C-alpha cells in the first residue's frame, strides 16, 4: 500500500513541476500560440479573455465500479481482491476550474462492496491456509455512500477559454471525504450448537436442550453492526467477566460514518466544446477495519446470552458461520486439511448452561486451550480496509465563471 501511495505522490508532484517545454512540445509551443494570437490581438479587447486565472464551472456524472480489499479476500495480503464481486454504481459531481491547471471538485458516489469466503475460495484446490478461510464462511455486502471534496491538478496547462482546452489531458487528484456504510450479512436458516449441519435439523429444535434455533430473518440481509458480532454491544458486567476470564477487552461499536482520503489519477478526452469523457481510478484510504464487519478474534459465543432469545441466536449465528456446512462437506473436504483436524466441545463460566461444538479455533475466544492464532483469527486488526473506485464519466462545461468576453468598439 505504501508503494501505491508513493506512485500517486510522484505523479502529482510531476504534474506540479513539469517543465513548460513538455506542454509546448505536445501542443505546438509558445511561438505558434503567439503567431495565432496576433490576429486576435489586432482588435481592442480585454486581455482578461486569456487570463491564466480563468475560471469556469462544469457538472457531470457517470458509472463506477468498486473493488474491496480487506479481511474477506482470496489471500491474506493487502492488495488481494476478487473482481467477480465488482458491482456498478453511480457518481455525480460539480467542478470549478480556477487556474491554468488547477480545479476543485465536490463529488457524490454510491457503490457496493461485497465478498464471500466460500464463493471466493471454492472447494477444488484446498490448502491448509485457504481451507481455514473457507471454513470461516464469512461474507458481506456494504453500500457505500461517499461525499468528498478534492483538488485536481492537470498535467498540461490551459490558460484560455474552455473551448480551446487541449483535446487530451491527464490529471491527478487528492482530497478528503466522508462515507456512510452499513455492512450486511445473509442470514442462514438456523443457529446451531453443532459443529456442522444435521440432515434433519427440524428434529432438534425443541425440548429442554435444543440444538437448532430457527432464525426469523433466514434468507434476508441484516445489519451486522447492529448485532455486535465481535462483542461490541455486550453489557458492562459481561465485559468485566470476559476480561477476567480471557484477559482481553472487547471492542466498542464502530461508527457508520467514516473519513476517507481519495487519491487517484485520470484522463480526460474532449468530445465537443462543452463535453468531456473521463476515465479515472481512485484509491480510498480509510480509518476503519469494519467495512466488512470483520476485524479481530472470535468471541466466546456464550457471552451473547441465551440462544432462546431470537436476537441472541441471530448474533451467535452471524458471529461464527463455520458450522453452516453439511456433514459430508465438513468431514471429507474441510476438516482433513485444517491446521488442527479435531472438533472441540465448549462450555464456559460466562453461561454454564450453554454448550456448543466447533472445529478447533472457531466460535470461541482465544485463551486457555485455544490460543493458536492461526485458528482463532476472525480477521486482521492490524490493517484497515480499503477500496478502489474506477469511474467513467461525462462532464458538461457550463461556461464562463470569472471570465469576461472581449469588448468591441
Coordinates of C-alpha atoms in Angstrom, one line a residue:
X1 CA 0.0 0.0 0.0
X2 CA 2.9 2.4 0.7
X3 CA 4.2 1.8 -2.8
X4 CA 0.8 2.7 -4.2
X5 CA 0.7 5.9 -2.3
X6 CA 4.2 6.7 -3.4
X7 CA 3.3 6.3 -7.0
X8 CA 0.4 8.7 -6.7
X9 CA 2.6 11.2 -4.9
X10 CA 5.2 11.1 -7.6
X11 CA 2.6 11.6 -10.3
X12 CA 1.1 14.6 -8.5
X13 CA 4.5 16.1 -7.9
X14 CA 5.4 15.7 -11.5
X15 CA 2.2 17.4 -12.6
X16 CA 3.1 20.5 -10.5
X17 CA 6.8 20.8 -11.5
X18 CA 6.6 19.5 -15.1
X19 CA 8.6 21.9 -17.3
X20 CA 6.6 24.0 -19.7
X21 CA 8.7 22.6 -22.6
X22 CA 6.8 19.3 -22.4
X23 CA 3.5 21.2 -22.7
X24 CA 4.8 23.2 -25.6
X25 CA 6.2 20.2 -27.5
X26 CA 2.8 18.4 -27.3
X27 CA 0.6 21.3 -28.1
X28 CA 2.7 23.3 -30.5
X29 CA 4.9 25.6 -28.4
X30 CA 4.6 29.2 -27.4
X31 CA 5.8 30.6 -30.7
X32 CA 2.9 29.0 -32.6
X33 CA 0.5 30.3 -30.0
X34 CA 1.8 33.8 -30.3
X35 CA 1.5 33.7 -34.1
X36 CA -2.0 32.5 -33.9
X37 CA -2.9 35.1 -31.4
X38 CA -1.7 38.1 -33.4
X39 CA -4.8 38.2 -35.5
X40 CA -7.0 38.1 -32.4
X41 CA -4.9 40.8 -30.8
X42 CA -5.5 43.2 -33.6
X43 CA -8.8 44.4 -32.1
X44 CA -9.2 46.3 -28.9
X45 CA -10.3 43.7 -26.4
X46 CA -9.9 42.8 -22.9
X47 CA -6.8 40.8 -22.1
X48 CA -8.8 39.0 -19.4
X49 CA -10.0 36.7 -22.1
X50 CA -6.6 35.0 -21.9
X51 CA -6.1 35.4 -18.2
X52 CA -4.4 32.2 -16.8
X53 CA -6.6 32.5 -13.8
X54 CA -9.7 31.9 -16.0
X55 CA -12.5 30.1 -14.2
X56 CA -15.5 28.1 -15.4
X57 CA -17.8 25.6 -13.9
X58 CA -18.9 22.1 -15.0
X59 CA -21.2 19.4 -13.9
X60 CA -21.1 15.7 -14.6
X61 CA -21.9 12.1 -13.7
X62 CA -21.2 8.6 -14.7
X63 CA -20.9 5.0 -13.6
X64 CA -18.3 3.5 -11.2
X65 CA -17.1 0.1 -10.0
X66 CA -15.8 -0.5 -6.5
X67 CA -13.3 -3.2 -5.5
X68 CA -12.8 -4.1 -1.9
X69 CA -9.6 -5.0 -0.2
X70 CA -10.0 -6.4 3.3
X71 CA -10.3 -9.4 5.6
X72 CA -12.6 -11.4 3.4
X73 CA -10.3 -11.7 0.4
X74 CA -8.8 -14.6 -1.6
X75 CA -5.4 -14.3 0.2
X76 CA -4.3 -12.6 3.4
X77 CA -2.5 -9.8 1.6
X78 CA -3.2 -6.1 1.4
X79 CA -3.9 -6.0 -2.3
X80 CA -5.9 -9.2 -2.6
X81 CA -9.4 -8.9 -4.1
X82 CA -12.0 -10.9 -6.0
X83 CA -13.1 -9.0 -9.1
X84 CA -16.1 -11.2 -9.6
X85 CA -17.8 -9.2 -6.8
X86 CA -17.4 -5.9 -8.7
X87 CA -20.7 -4.1 -8.9
X88 CA -21.7 -1.0 -10.8
X89 CA -22.5 2.3 -9.0
X90 CA -23.0 6.0 -9.9
X91 CA -21.2 9.3 -9.3
X92 CA -22.3 12.9 -9.6
X93 CA -20.1 16.0 -9.3
X94 CA -19.7 19.7 -9.8
X95 CA -16.3 21.2 -10.6
X96 CA -14.7 24.6 -11.0
X97 CA -11.5 25.3 -12.9
X98 CA -9.7 28.2 -11.3
X99 CA -6.2 28.2 -12.8
X100 CA -4.2 27.1 -15.8
X101 CA -4.1 23.5 -14.5
X102 CA -6.0 23.5 -11.2
X103 CA -9.6 22.6 -10.3
X104 CA -11.6 21.6 -7.3
X105 CA -14.5 19.2 -7.3
X106 CA -17.3 18.2 -5.0
X107 CA -18.4 14.6 -5.7
X108 CA -21.1 12.2 -4.6
X109 CA -20.7 8.5 -5.2
X110 CA -22.7 5.4 -4.4
X111 CA -21.3 1.9 -4.9
X112 CA -21.4 -1.6 -3.4
X113 CA -18.6 -3.6 -1.8
X114 CA -19.1 -7.4 -1.5
X115 CA -17.1 -10.5 -0.7
X116 CA -17.6 -14.1 0.4
X117 CA -15.2 -16.7 1.8
X118 CA -16.9 -19.7 0.2
X119 CA -17.6 -18.1 -3.2
X120 CA -14.0 -16.7 -3.5
X121 CA -12.1 -19.9 -2.5
X122 CA -14.3 -22.8 -3.7
X123 CA -13.6 -26.4 -2.8
X124 CA -11.4 -27.6 -5.7
X125 CA -7.9 -26.6 -4.6
X126 CA -7.8 -26.5 -0.8
X127 CA -4.6 -25.7 1.0
X128 CA -4.2 -25.5 4.8
X129 CA -4.5 -21.7 4.6
X130 CA -7.5 -21.3 2.4
X131 CA -9.4 -24.2 3.8
X132 CA -9.4 -22.4 7.2
X133 CA -10.7 -19.3 5.4
X134 CA -13.3 -21.3 3.6
X135 CA -14.5 -22.8 6.9
X136 CA -14.7 -19.3 8.4
X137 CA -17.5 -18.9 5.8
X138 CA -18.0 -15.1 6.4
X139 CA -19.5 -12.8 3.8
X140 CA -20.9 -9.3 3.5
X141 CA -22.2 -6.6 1.2
X142 CA -21.9 -2.9 2.0
X143 CA -23.5 0.0 0.2
X144 CA -21.0 2.9 0.3
X145 CA -22.4 6.5 0.1
X146 CA -19.5 8.9 -0.3
X147 CA -19.4 12.7 -0.3
X148 CA -15.9 14.2 -1.0
X149 CA -14.1 17.3 -2.0
X150 CA -10.9 17.1 -3.9
X151 CA -8.3 19.2 -5.7
X152 CA -7.3 18.3 -9.3
X153 CA -4.0 19.0 -11.0
X154 CA -3.8 18.8 -14.8
X155 CA -0.6 17.6 -16.4
X156 CA -0.9 20.1 -19.3
X157 CA -1.5 23.8 -18.7
X158 CA -4.5 25.5 -20.2
X159 CA -5.0 29.3 -19.7
X160 CA -7.6 30.0 -22.4
X161 CA -11.3 29.7 -22.7
X162 CA -12.8 26.2 -22.1
X163 CA -13.4 25.8 -25.9
X164 CA -9.7 25.9 -26.6
X165 CA -8.7 23.4 -23.9
X166 CA -6.3 20.6 -25.0
X167 CA -8.1 17.6 -26.7
X168 CA -6.5 15.2 -24.1
X169 CA -5.3 15.8 -20.6
X170 CA -4.1 13.7 -17.7
X171 CA -4.7 14.6 -14.1
X172 CA -4.2 13.6 -10.5
X173 CA -6.5 14.3 -7.6
X174 CA -6.5 14.1 -3.9
X175 CA -8.8 15.3 -1.2
X176 CA -11.0 14.2 1.8
X177 CA -14.4 12.8 2.2
X178 CA -16.9 11.1 4.4
X179 CA -18.8 7.8 3.8
X180 CA -21.9 6.2 5.3
X181 CA -21.7 2.4 5.4
X182 CA -23.6 -0.4 6.9
X183 CA -22.2 -3.9 6.3
X184 CA -24.9 -6.6 6.0
X185 CA -24.8 -10.4 6.1
X186 CA -27.0 -13.1 4.7
X187 CA -28.8 -15.0 7.5
X188 CA -28.8 -18.8 7.5
X189 CA -31.8 -21.0 8.4
X190 CA -30.6 -21.9 11.9
X191 CA -28.2 -21.1 14.7
X192 CA -26.9 -24.4 15.9
X193 CA -24.7 -25.7 18.7
X194 CA -23.4 -28.5 16.3
X195 CA -20.1 -28.3 14.5
X196 CA -21.9 -29.0 11.2
X197 CA -25.4 -29.2 10.0
X198 CA -27.5 -32.3 10.6
X199 CA -29.5 -33.6 7.6
X200 CA -32.8 -33.2 9.6
X201 CA -32.3 -30.0 11.8
X202 CA -36.0 -29.6 12.4
X203 CA -35.9 -32.7 14.6
X204 CA -33.6 -30.9 17.1
X205 CA -35.4 -27.6 17.5
X206 CA -37.5 -28.4 20.6
X207 CA -37.1 -30.0 24.0
X208 CA -35.2 -28.8 27.1
X209 CA -31.8 -28.8 25.3
X210 CA -32.5 -27.8 21.6
X211 CA -29.5 -27.9 19.3
X212 CA -31.1 -25.9 16.5
X213 CA -32.7 -22.5 16.7
X214 CA -34.7 -21.3 13.7
X215 CA -33.9 -17.7 12.6
X216 CA -36.8 -15.5 11.7
X217 CA -34.7 -13.5 9.2
X218 CA -33.4 -16.5 7.3
X219 CA -32.6 -15.6 3.7
X220 CA -32.5 -11.9 4.5
X221 CA -29.6 -9.4 4.6
X222 CA -29.3 -7.9 8.1
X223 CA -27.1 -5.2 9.5
X224 CA -24.1 -6.8 11.1
X225 CA -23.1 -3.8 13.1
X226 CA -26.4 -3.9 15.0
X227 CA -25.6 -7.4 16.1
X228 CA -22.2 -6.7 17.5
X229 CA -20.7 -9.8 16.0
X230 CA -17.4 -9.3 17.9
X231 CA -19.0 -8.4 21.2
X232 CA -19.3 -4.7 20.7
X233 CA -22.7 -4.4 22.4
X234 CA -22.2 -6.6 25.4
X235 CA -23.1 -5.0 28.7
X236 CA -20.5 -3.8 31.3
X237 CA -20.9 -6.9 33.6
X238 CA -20.3 -9.3 30.7
X239 CA -17.3 -7.3 29.5
X240 CA -15.9 -7.4 33.0
X241 CA -16.4 -11.2 33.2
X242 CA -14.8 -11.6 29.8
X243 CA -11.8 -9.5 30.9
X244 CA -11.4 -11.7 34.0
X245 CA -11.7 -15.0 32.1
X246 CA -9.6 -14.2 29.0
X247 CA -7.6 -11.1 29.9
X248 CA -9.0 -9.3 26.8
X249 CA -11.0 -6.2 26.3
X250 CA -13.9 -6.5 23.8
X251 CA -14.1 -3.9 21.0
X252 CA -16.5 -0.9 21.1
X253 CA -19.2 -0.3 18.4
X254 CA -17.8 1.2 15.2
X255 CA -19.4 4.2 13.5
X256 CA -21.3 4.1 10.3
X257 CA -19.8 7.4 9.3
X258 CA -16.1 7.2 8.4
X259 CA -13.5 9.6 7.0
X260 CA -11.8 8.6 3.7
X261 CA -8.9 10.1 1.8
X262 CA -9.4 9.8 -2.0
X263 CA -6.2 9.8 -4.2
X264 CA -6.1 8.9 -7.8
X265 CA -5.3 9.6 -11.5
X266 CA -7.4 10.1 -14.6
X267 CA -7.6 11.0 -18.2
X268 CA -9.9 13.5 -19.9
X269 CA -10.9 13.5 -23.6
X270 CA -12.6 16.4 -25.3
X271 CA -15.7 15.3 -27.2
X272 CA -17.2 18.7 -28.1
X273 CA -16.7 22.3 -26.9
X274 CA -18.8 21.6 -23.9
X275 CA -18.4 17.8 -23.3
X276 CA -15.6 15.7 -21.9
X277 CA -15.3 12.0 -21.4
X278 CA -13.1 10.9 -18.4
X279 CA -11.7 7.7 -17.0
X280 CA -10.2 7.7 -13.6
X281 CA -9.0 5.3 -10.9
X282 CA -9.1 6.3 -7.3
X283 CA -7.7 4.7 -4.1
X284 CA -9.7 5.3 -0.9
X285 CA -7.7 5.3 2.3
X286 CA -10.0 4.6 5.3
X287 CA -9.6 4.6 9.0
X288 CA -11.7 1.6 9.8
X289 CA -11.3 -2.2 9.7
X290 CA -15.0 -2.8 9.7
X291 CA -16.2 -2.2 6.1
X292 CA -16.7 -6.0 6.1
X293 CA -17.7 -6.2 9.9
X294 CA -14.6 -8.4 10.4
X295 CA -11.5 -7.3 12.4
X296 CA -10.4 -9.2 15.5
X297 CA -10.8 -12.5 17.1
X298 CA -13.8 -14.8 17.5
X299 CA -15.8 -14.1 20.6
X300 CA -16.8 -16.7 23.2
X301 CA -20.4 -17.4 21.9
X302 CA -21.8 -17.9 25.3
X303 CA -21.1 -14.2 26.1
X304 CA -24.1 -13.3 23.9
X305 CA -26.5 -14.9 26.3
X306 CA -29.4 -17.4 25.9
X307 CA -30.0 -18.6 22.3
X308 CA -33.7 -19.0 23.0
X309 CA -33.8 -15.2 22.6
X310 CA -34.2 -14.7 18.8
X311 CA -31.8 -11.7 18.8
X312 CA -29.2 -13.6 20.7
X313 CA -29.5 -16.6 18.4
X314 CA -29.1 -14.3 15.3
X315 CA -26.0 -12.6 16.8
X316 CA -24.4 -16.0 17.5
X317 CA -25.2 -17.3 14.0
X318 CA -23.7 -14.2 12.2
X319 CA -20.6 -14.1 14.5
X320 CA -19.5 -17.6 13.7
X321 CA -20.6 -19.2 10.4
X322 CA -18.1 -22.0 10.4
X323 CA -20.8 -24.6 11.3
X324 CA -23.1 -23.9 8.3
X325 CA -21.8 -26.9 6.2
X326 CA -23.3 -30.3 5.7
X327 CA -21.6 -33.4 7.3
X328 CA -20.0 -34.6 4.0
X329 CA -18.5 -31.2 3.1
X330 CA -17.2 -30.6 6.6
X331 CA -15.8 -34.1 7.4
X332 CA -14.5 -35.1 4.0
X333 CA -13.5 -31.8 2.3
X334 CA -12.7 -29.3 5.0
X335 CA -11.6 -31.0 8.3
X336 CA -8.7 -33.1 6.8
X337 CA -6.8 -30.0 5.6
X338 CA -7.3 -27.7 8.6
X339 CA -4.5 -26.6 10.9
X340 CA -6.0 -29.0 13.6
X341 CA -8.2 -31.8 12.5
X342 CA -10.5 -32.0 15.5
X343 CA -13.8 -30.8 16.9
X344 CA -13.9 -29.1 20.3
X345 CA -16.7 -29.0 22.8
X346 CA -17.0 -25.7 24.7
X347 CA -18.7 -24.7 28.0
X348 CA -17.5 -21.6 29.9
X349 CA -18.3 -19.7 33.0
X350 CA -20.0 -16.9 31.0
X351 CA -23.0 -19.1 30.5
X352 CA -22.6 -22.6 32.2
X353 CA -26.0 -23.8 30.7
X354 CA -24.8 -23.3 27.1
X355 CA -22.6 -25.9 25.4
X356 CA -21.5 -25.9 21.8
X357 CA -19.2 -27.8 19.4
X358 CA -17.0 -26.3 16.7
X359 CA -13.9 -27.0 14.6
X360 CA -11.0 -26.2 16.9
X361 CA -10.4 -22.4 17.0
X362 CA -13.8 -21.3 15.8
X363 CA -16.6 -19.7 17.8
X364 CA -14.5 -19.4 20.9
X365 CA -12.3 -16.7 22.3
X366 CA -8.5 -17.1 22.1
X367 CA -7.3 -18.1 25.6
X368 CA -6.6 -21.2 27.6
X369 CA -6.8 -24.3 25.4
X370 CA -7.5 -22.2 22.4
X371 CA -4.6 -19.9 21.8
X372 CA -3.3 -20.8 18.3
X373 CA -3.8 -17.5 16.5
X374 CA -3.7 -19.3 13.1
X375 CA -7.0 -20.9 14.0
X376 CA -8.6 -18.2 16.1
X377 CA -8.2 -15.1 14.0
X378 CA -11.6 -14.0 12.7
X379 CA -9.8 -11.1 10.9
X380 CA -6.7 -9.0 10.9
X381 CA -7.0 -5.9 13.0
X382 CA -3.6 -4.6 12.1
X383 CA -4.7 -3.4 8.6
X384 CA -7.7 -1.2 7.8
X385 CA -10.0 -2.0 4.9
X386 CA -9.7 0.0 1.7
X387 CA -11.5 0.2 -1.7
X388 CA -10.7 1.4 -5.2
X389 CA -13.1 3.2 -7.4
X390 CA -12.9 3.1 -11.2
X391 CA -15.1 5.8 -12.9
X392 CA -16.2 6.6 -16.4
X393 CA -18.0 9.9 -16.5
X394 CA -19.3 12.6 -18.8
X395 CA -18.6 16.3 -18.0
X396 CA -20.7 19.2 -19.3
X397 CA -19.0 22.6 -19.1
X398 CA -21.4 25.3 -18.1
X399 CA -19.3 28.2 -19.4
X400 CA -17.9 31.4 -18.1
X401 CA -17.4 31.9 -14.4
X402 CA -14.9 34.7 -13.8
X403 CA -14.2 35.2 -17.5
X404 CA -15.3 38.3 -19.3
X405 CA -15.6 38.5 -23.1
X406 CA -13.8 40.9 -25.4
X407 CA -15.0 44.5 -25.7
X408 CA -15.7 45.7 -29.2
X409 CA -15.9 49.4 -30.2

